[in-house]
Short mmCIF file of C-alpha atoms in Angstrom, two decimals:
data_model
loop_
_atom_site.label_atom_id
_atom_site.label_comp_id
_atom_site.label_asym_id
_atom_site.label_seq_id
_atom_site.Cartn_x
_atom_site.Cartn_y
_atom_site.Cartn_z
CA UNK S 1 48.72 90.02 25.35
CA UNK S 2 49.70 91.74 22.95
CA UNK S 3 49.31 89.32 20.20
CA UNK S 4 45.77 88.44 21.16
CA UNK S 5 44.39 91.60 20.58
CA UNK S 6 46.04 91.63 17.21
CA UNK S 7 44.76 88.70 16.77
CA UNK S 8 41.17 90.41 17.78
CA UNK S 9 41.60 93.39 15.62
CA UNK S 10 42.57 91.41 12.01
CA UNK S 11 39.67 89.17 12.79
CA UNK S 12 37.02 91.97 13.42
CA UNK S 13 38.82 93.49 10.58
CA UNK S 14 37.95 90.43 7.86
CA UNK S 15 34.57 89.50 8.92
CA UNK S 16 33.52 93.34 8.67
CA UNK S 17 35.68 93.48 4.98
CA UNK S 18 33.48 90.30 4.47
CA UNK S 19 30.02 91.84 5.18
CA UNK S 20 30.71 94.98 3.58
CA UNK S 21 31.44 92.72 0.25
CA UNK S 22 28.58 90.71 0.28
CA UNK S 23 26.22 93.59 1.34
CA UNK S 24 27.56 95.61 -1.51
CA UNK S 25 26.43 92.77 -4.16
CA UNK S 26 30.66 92.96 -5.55
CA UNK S 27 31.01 89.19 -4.57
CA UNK S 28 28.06 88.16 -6.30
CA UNK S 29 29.51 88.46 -9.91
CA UNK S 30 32.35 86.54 -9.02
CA UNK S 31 30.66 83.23 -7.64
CA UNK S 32 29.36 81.05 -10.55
CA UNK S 33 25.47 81.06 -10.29
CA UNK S 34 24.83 77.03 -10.72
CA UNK S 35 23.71 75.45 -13.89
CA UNK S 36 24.67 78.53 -16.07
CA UNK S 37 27.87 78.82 -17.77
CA UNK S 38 28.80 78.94 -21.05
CA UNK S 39 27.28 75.64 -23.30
CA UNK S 40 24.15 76.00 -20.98
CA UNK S 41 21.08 77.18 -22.50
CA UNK S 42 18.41 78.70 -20.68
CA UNK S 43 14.80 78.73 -22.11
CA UNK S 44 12.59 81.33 -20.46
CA UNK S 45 8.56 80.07 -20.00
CA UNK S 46 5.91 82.97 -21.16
CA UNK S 47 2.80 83.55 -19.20
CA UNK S 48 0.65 83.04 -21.89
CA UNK S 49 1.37 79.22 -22.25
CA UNK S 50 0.94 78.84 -18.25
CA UNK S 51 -2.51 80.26 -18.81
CA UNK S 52 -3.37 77.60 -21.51
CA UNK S 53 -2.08 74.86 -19.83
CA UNK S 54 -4.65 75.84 -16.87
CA UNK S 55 -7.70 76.48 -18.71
CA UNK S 56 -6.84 72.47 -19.98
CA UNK S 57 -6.85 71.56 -16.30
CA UNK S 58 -10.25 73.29 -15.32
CA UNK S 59 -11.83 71.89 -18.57
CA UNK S 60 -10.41 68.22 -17.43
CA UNK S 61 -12.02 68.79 -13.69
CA UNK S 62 -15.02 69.97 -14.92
CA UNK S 63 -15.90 66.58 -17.23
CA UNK S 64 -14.62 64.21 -14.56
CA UNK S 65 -16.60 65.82 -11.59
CA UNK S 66 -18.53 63.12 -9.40
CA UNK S 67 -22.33 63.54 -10.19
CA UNK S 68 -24.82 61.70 -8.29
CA UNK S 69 -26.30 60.15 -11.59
CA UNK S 70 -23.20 58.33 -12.74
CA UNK S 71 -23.86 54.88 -10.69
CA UNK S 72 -20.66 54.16 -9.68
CA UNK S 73 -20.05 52.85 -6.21
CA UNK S 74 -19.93 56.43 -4.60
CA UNK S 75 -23.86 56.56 -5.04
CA UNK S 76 -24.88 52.63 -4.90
CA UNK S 77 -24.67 50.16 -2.18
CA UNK S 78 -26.39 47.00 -1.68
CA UNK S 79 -26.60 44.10 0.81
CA UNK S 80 -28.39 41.96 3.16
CA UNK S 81 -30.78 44.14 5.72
CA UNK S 82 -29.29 43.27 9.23
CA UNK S 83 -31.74 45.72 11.40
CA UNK S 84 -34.41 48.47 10.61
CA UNK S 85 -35.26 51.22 12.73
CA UNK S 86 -37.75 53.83 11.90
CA UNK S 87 -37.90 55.52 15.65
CA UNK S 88 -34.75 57.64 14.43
CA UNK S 89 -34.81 60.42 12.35
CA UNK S 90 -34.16 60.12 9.76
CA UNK S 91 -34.86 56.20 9.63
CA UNK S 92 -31.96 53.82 9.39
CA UNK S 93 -31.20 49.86 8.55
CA UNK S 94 -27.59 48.71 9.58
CA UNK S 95 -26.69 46.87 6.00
CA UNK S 96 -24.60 43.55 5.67
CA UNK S 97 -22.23 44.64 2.41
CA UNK S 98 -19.20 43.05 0.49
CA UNK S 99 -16.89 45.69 3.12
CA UNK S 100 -19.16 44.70 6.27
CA UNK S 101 -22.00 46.24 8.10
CA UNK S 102 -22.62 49.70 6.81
CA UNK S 103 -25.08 52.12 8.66
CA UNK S 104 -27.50 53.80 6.37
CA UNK S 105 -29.55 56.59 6.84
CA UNK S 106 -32.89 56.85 5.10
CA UNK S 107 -33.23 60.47 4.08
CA UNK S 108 -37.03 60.10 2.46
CA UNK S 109 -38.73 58.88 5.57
CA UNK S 110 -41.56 56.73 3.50
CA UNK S 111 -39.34 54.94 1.72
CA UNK S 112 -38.95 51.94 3.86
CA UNK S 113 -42.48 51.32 4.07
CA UNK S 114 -43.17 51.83 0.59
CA UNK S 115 -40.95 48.93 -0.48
CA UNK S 116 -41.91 46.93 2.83
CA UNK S 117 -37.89 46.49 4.00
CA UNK S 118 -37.74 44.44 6.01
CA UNK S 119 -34.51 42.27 7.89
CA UNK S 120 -33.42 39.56 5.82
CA UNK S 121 -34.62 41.27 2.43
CA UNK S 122 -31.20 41.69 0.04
CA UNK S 123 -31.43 46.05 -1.00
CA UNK S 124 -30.23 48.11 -3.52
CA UNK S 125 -29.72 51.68 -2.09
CA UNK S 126 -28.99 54.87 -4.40
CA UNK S 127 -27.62 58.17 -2.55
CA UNK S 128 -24.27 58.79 -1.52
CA UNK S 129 -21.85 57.12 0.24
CA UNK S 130 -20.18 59.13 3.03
CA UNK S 131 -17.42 56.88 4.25
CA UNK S 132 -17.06 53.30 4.24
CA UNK S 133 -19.55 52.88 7.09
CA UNK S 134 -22.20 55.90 6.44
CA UNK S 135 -24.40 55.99 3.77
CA UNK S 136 -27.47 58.48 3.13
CA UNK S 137 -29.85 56.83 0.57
CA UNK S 138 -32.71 58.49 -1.12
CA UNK S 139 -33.96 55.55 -2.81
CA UNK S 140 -34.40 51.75 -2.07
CA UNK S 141 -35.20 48.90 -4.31
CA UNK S 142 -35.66 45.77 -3.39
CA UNK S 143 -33.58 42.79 -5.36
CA UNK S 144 -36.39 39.94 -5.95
CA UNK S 145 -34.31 36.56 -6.94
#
């Protein structure tokens, strides 16, 4: 028994030596910090060339921002008219595309009438897509062949 709670004491004894090191911060310059030693240079970044690099980045978002007057196939779709319904509000058609039937909602109400869609006519729709199945057009023109 008597050797166990020697045993207990020397134990108790290291891990509070231990603490009492590491606490103190008199280990620290004896471990090896990693990547530093001697043959190792270390370059240290300013702030000022982190603040150029982001004024780059805004600039860059800025002139690539998706406007609704670029025509690119976020704000045209075009297909076969499958059904027309002009009960709803706002009126929709249910278009036949190149990714399948896409429901479109006709934001200016007239529209339709004014360019006498009908099914079976092939549209051209400009407004913007909202997913792959949901757009919200604002204009239609009818493709004559």
């Amino acid at each position: 028994m008597q050797v166990c709670r020697w045993w207990q004491f020397a134990r108790a004894t290291l891990v509070a030596l231990a603490l009492a090191l590491t606490s103190s911060g008199l280990v620290s310059p004896l471990l090896p910090l990693s990547g530093t030693g001697p043959g190792v240079s270390v370059a240290e970044a300013s702030v000022a060339a982190g603040d150029d690099r982001n004024k780059d980045k805004d600039k860059d978002k800025k002139n690539t921002k998706n406007r609704g007057d670029d025509g690119d196939e976020d704000h045209i779709a075009e297909g076969q008219v499958l059904v027309v319904d002009k009960l709803k509000d706002p009126p929709e058609l249910i278009l036949a595309g190149m990714d399948g039937e896409m429901l479109v909602r006709v934001l200016k109400t007239d529209e339709i009438d004014l360019n006498g869609v009908r099914p079976g006519l092939y549209v051209k729709l400009y407004g913007e897509k909202i997913n792959e199945q949901l757009f919200e057009a604002q204009m239609i023109e009818v493709e004559n062949d």
